[in-house]
Tab-separated table of C-alpha atoms in Angstrom:
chain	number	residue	atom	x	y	z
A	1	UNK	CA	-68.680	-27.171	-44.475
A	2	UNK	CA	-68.023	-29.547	-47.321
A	3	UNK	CA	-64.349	-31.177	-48.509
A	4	UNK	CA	-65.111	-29.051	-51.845
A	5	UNK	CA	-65.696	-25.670	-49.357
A	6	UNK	CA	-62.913	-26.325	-47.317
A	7	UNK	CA	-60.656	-26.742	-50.837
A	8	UNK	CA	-61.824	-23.345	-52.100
A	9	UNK	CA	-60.659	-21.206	-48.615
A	10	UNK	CA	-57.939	-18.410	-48.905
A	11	UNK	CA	-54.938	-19.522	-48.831
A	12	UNK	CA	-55.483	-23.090	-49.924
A	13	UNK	CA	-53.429	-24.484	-53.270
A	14	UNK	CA	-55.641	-26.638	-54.808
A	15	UNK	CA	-53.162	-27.486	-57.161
A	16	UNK	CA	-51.011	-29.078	-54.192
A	17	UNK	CA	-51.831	-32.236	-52.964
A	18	UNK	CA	-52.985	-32.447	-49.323
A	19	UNK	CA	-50.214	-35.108	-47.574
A	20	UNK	CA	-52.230	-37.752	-45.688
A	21	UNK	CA	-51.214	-38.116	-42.331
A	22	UNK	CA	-48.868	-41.223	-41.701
A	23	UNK	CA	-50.823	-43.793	-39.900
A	24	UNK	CA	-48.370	-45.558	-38.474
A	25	UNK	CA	-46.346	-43.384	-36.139
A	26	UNK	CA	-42.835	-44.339	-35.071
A	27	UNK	CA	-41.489	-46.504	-32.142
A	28	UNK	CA	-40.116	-42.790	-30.783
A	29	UNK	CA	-43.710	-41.404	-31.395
A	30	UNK	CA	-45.278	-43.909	-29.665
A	31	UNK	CA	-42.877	-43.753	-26.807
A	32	UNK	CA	-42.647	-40.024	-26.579
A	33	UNK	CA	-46.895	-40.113	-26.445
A	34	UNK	CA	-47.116	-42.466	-24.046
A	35	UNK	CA	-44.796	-40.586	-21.822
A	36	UNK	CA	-46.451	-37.549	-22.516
A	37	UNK	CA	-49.656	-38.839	-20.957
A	38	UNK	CA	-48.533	-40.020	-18.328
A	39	UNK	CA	-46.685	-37.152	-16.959
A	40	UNK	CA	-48.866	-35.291	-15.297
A	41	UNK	CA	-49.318	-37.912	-13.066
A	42	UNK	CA	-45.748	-38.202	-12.388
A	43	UNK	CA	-45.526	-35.019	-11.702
A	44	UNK	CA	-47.747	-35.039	-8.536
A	45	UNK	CA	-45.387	-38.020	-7.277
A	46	UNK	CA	-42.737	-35.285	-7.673
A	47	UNK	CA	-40.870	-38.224	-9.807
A	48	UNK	CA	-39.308	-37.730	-12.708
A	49	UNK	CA	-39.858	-39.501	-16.445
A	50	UNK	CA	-36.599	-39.879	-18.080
A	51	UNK	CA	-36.587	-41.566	-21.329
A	52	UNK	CA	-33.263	-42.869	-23.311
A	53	UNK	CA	-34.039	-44.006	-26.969
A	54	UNK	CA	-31.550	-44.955	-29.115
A	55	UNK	CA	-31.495	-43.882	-32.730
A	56	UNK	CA	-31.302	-47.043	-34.552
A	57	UNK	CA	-34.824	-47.880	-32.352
A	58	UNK	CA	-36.629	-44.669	-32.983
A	59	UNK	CA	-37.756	-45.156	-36.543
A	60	UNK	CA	-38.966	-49.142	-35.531
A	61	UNK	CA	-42.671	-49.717	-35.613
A	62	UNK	CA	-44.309	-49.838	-32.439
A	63	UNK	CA	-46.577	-52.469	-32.355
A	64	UNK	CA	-47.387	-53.122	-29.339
A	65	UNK	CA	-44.818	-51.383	-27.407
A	66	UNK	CA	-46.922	-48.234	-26.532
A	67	UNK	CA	-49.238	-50.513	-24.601
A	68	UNK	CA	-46.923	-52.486	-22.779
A	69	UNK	CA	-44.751	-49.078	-22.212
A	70	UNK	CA	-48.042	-47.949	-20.194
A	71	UNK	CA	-48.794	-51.182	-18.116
A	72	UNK	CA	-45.113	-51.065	-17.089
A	73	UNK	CA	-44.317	-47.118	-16.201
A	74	UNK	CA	-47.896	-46.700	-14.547
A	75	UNK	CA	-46.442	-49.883	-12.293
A	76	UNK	CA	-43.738	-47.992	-11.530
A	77	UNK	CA	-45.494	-44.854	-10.799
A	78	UNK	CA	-47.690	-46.642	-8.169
A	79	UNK	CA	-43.763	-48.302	-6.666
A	80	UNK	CA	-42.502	-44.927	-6.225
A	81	UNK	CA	-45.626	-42.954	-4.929
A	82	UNK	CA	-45.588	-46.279	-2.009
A	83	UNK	CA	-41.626	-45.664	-1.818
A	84	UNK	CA	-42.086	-41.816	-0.976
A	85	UNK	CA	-40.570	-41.656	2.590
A	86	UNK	CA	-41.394	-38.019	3.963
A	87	UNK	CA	-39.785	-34.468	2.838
A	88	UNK	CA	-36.880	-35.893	4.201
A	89	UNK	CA	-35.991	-38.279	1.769
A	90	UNK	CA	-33.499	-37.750	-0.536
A	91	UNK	CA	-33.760	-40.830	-3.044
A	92	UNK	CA	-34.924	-39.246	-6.584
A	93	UNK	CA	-37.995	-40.622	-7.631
A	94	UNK	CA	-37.158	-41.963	-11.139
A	95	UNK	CA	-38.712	-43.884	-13.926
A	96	UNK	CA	-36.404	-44.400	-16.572
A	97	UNK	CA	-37.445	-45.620	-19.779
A	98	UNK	CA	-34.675	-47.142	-22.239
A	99	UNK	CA	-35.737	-48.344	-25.610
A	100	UNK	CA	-32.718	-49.742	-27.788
A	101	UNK	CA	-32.272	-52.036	-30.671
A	102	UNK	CA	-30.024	-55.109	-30.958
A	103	UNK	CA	-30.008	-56.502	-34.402
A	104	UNK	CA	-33.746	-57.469	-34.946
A	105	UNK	CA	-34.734	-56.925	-31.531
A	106	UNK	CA	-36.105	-54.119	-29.701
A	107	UNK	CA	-35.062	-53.444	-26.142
A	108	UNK	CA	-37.889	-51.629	-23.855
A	109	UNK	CA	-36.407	-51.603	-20.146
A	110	UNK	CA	-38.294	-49.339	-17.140
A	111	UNK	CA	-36.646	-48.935	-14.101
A	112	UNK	CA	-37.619	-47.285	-11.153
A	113	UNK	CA	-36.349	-46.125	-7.695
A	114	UNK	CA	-40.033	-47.601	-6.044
A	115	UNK	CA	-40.580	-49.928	-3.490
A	116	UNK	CA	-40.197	-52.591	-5.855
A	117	UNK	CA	-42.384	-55.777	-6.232
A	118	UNK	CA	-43.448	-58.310	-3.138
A	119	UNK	CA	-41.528	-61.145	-4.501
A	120	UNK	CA	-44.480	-63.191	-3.250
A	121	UNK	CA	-46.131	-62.297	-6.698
A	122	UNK	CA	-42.714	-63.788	-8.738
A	123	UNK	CA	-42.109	-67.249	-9.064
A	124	UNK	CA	-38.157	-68.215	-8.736
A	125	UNK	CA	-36.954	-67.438	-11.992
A	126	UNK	CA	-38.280	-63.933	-11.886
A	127	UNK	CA	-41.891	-64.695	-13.652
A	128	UNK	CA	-45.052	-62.728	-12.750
A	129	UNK	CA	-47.320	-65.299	-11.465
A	130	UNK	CA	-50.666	-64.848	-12.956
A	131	UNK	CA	-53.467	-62.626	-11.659
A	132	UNK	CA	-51.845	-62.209	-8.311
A	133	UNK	CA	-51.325	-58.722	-6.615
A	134	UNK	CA	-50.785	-57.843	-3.701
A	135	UNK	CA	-51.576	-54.261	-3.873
A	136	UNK	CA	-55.435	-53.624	-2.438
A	137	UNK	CA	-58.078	-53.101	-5.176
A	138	UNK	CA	-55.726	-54.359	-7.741
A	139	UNK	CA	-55.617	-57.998	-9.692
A	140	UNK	CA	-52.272	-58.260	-11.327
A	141	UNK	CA	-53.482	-58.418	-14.524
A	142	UNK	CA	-51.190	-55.515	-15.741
A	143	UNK	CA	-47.987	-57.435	-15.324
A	144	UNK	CA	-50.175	-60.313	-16.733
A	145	UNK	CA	-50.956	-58.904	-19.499
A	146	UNK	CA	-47.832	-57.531	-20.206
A	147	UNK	CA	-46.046	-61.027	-20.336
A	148	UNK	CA	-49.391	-62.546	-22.186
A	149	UNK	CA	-48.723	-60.095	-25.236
A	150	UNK	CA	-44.744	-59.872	-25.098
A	151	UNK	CA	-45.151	-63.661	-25.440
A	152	UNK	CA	-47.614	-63.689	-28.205
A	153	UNK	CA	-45.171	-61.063	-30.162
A	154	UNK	CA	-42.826	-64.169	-29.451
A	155	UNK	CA	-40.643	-61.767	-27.222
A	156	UNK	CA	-39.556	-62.153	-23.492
A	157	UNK	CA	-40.019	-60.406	-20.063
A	158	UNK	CA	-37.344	-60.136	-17.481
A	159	UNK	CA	-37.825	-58.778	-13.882
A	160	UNK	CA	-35.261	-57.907	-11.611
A	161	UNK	CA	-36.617	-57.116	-8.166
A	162	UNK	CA	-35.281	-55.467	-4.997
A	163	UNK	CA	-37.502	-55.277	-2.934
A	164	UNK	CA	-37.767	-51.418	-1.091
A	165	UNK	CA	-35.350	-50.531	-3.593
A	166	UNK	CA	-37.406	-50.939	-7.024
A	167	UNK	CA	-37.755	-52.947	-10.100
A	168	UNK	CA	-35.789	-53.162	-13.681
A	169	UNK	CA	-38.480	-54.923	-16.568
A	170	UNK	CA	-37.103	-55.543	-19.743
A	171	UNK	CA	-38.912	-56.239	-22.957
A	172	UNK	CA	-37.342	-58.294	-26.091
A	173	UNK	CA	-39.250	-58.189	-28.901
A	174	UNK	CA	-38.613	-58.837	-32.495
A	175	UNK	CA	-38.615	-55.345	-34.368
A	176	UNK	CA	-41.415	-55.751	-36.432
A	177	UNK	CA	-43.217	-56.879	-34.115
A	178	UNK	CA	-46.277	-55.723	-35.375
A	179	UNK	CA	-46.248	-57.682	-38.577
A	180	UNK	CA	-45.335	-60.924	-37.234
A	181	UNK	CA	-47.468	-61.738	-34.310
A	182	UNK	CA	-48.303	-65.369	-34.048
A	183	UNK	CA	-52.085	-65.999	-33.680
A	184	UNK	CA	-53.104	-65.526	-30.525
């Protein structure tokens, strides 16, 4: 069927311009998608996605949040399927996802209730070391990756670790992020 077929169908108004679909969704679009696709997984960890986005963040461009979002809660899906202790555990399996915005900045923290990272794989000020991971069949390029393009967006990743007890990332990134990336 042609564009000038499809015009001509019942119910169509002609007369009323078609909208054109917004290319660039929002930060809270982005976010909400992301978690969307990943919860089916989640929920065969029995863990729970719990997201927190503040208004004054949800209308922010994403750049490349959604991608970094991913990296980061599919980490901390693996953490808490390794941290499940047996039927009789009673620690919730949690990912929580907070995205908030501080003047220019966006805010993207996950934090989980997994087994958290071997600290062998941070040096002592919390940094991911390159390419290391400890995890078999894995080559720590996630958490790589994440700090190569959070640095490139001239933002900054913090890790908080505790070990068998889980990990807090946080994300820093200028808010239009998406516009302003330095050449990589």
């Amino acid at each position: 069927m042609t564009a000038n077929e499809l015009l001509t169908l019942p119910g169509h108004d002609a007369s009323r311009p078609t909208p054109s679909p917004d290319p660039t969704p929002s930060l809270a679009q982005a976010v909400e998608q992301v978690l969307r696709d990943l919860q089916p997984r989640a929920a065969t960890l029995d863990a729970e996605l719990i997201i927190e986005l503040a208004l004054n963040a949800a209308q922010a461009e994403p750049g490349p949040l959604p991608a970094i979002l991913g990296h980061l809660v599919e980490n901390s899906l693996d953490a808490v399927a390794r941290a499940a202790r047996g039927p009789w555990d009673e620690t919730p399996h949690q990912v929580l996802v907070t995205v908030d915005r501080q003047a220019e900045r966006i805010i993207l923290a996950v934090t989980d209730t997994g087994d958290g990272l071997d600290p062998s794989i941070l040096d002592t000020h919390g940094r991911v070391i390159i390419g290391r991971s400890t995890k078999p069949g894995r080559t720590g390029l996630g958490l790589r990756l994440v700090r190569d393009t959070v640095e490139q967006h001239d933002g900054h990743l913090s890790i908080d670790n505790v070990p068998n007890a889980g990990v807090h990332a946080e994300i820093d990134l200028p808010v239009n992020t998406g516009r302003n990336a330095r050449a990589a």
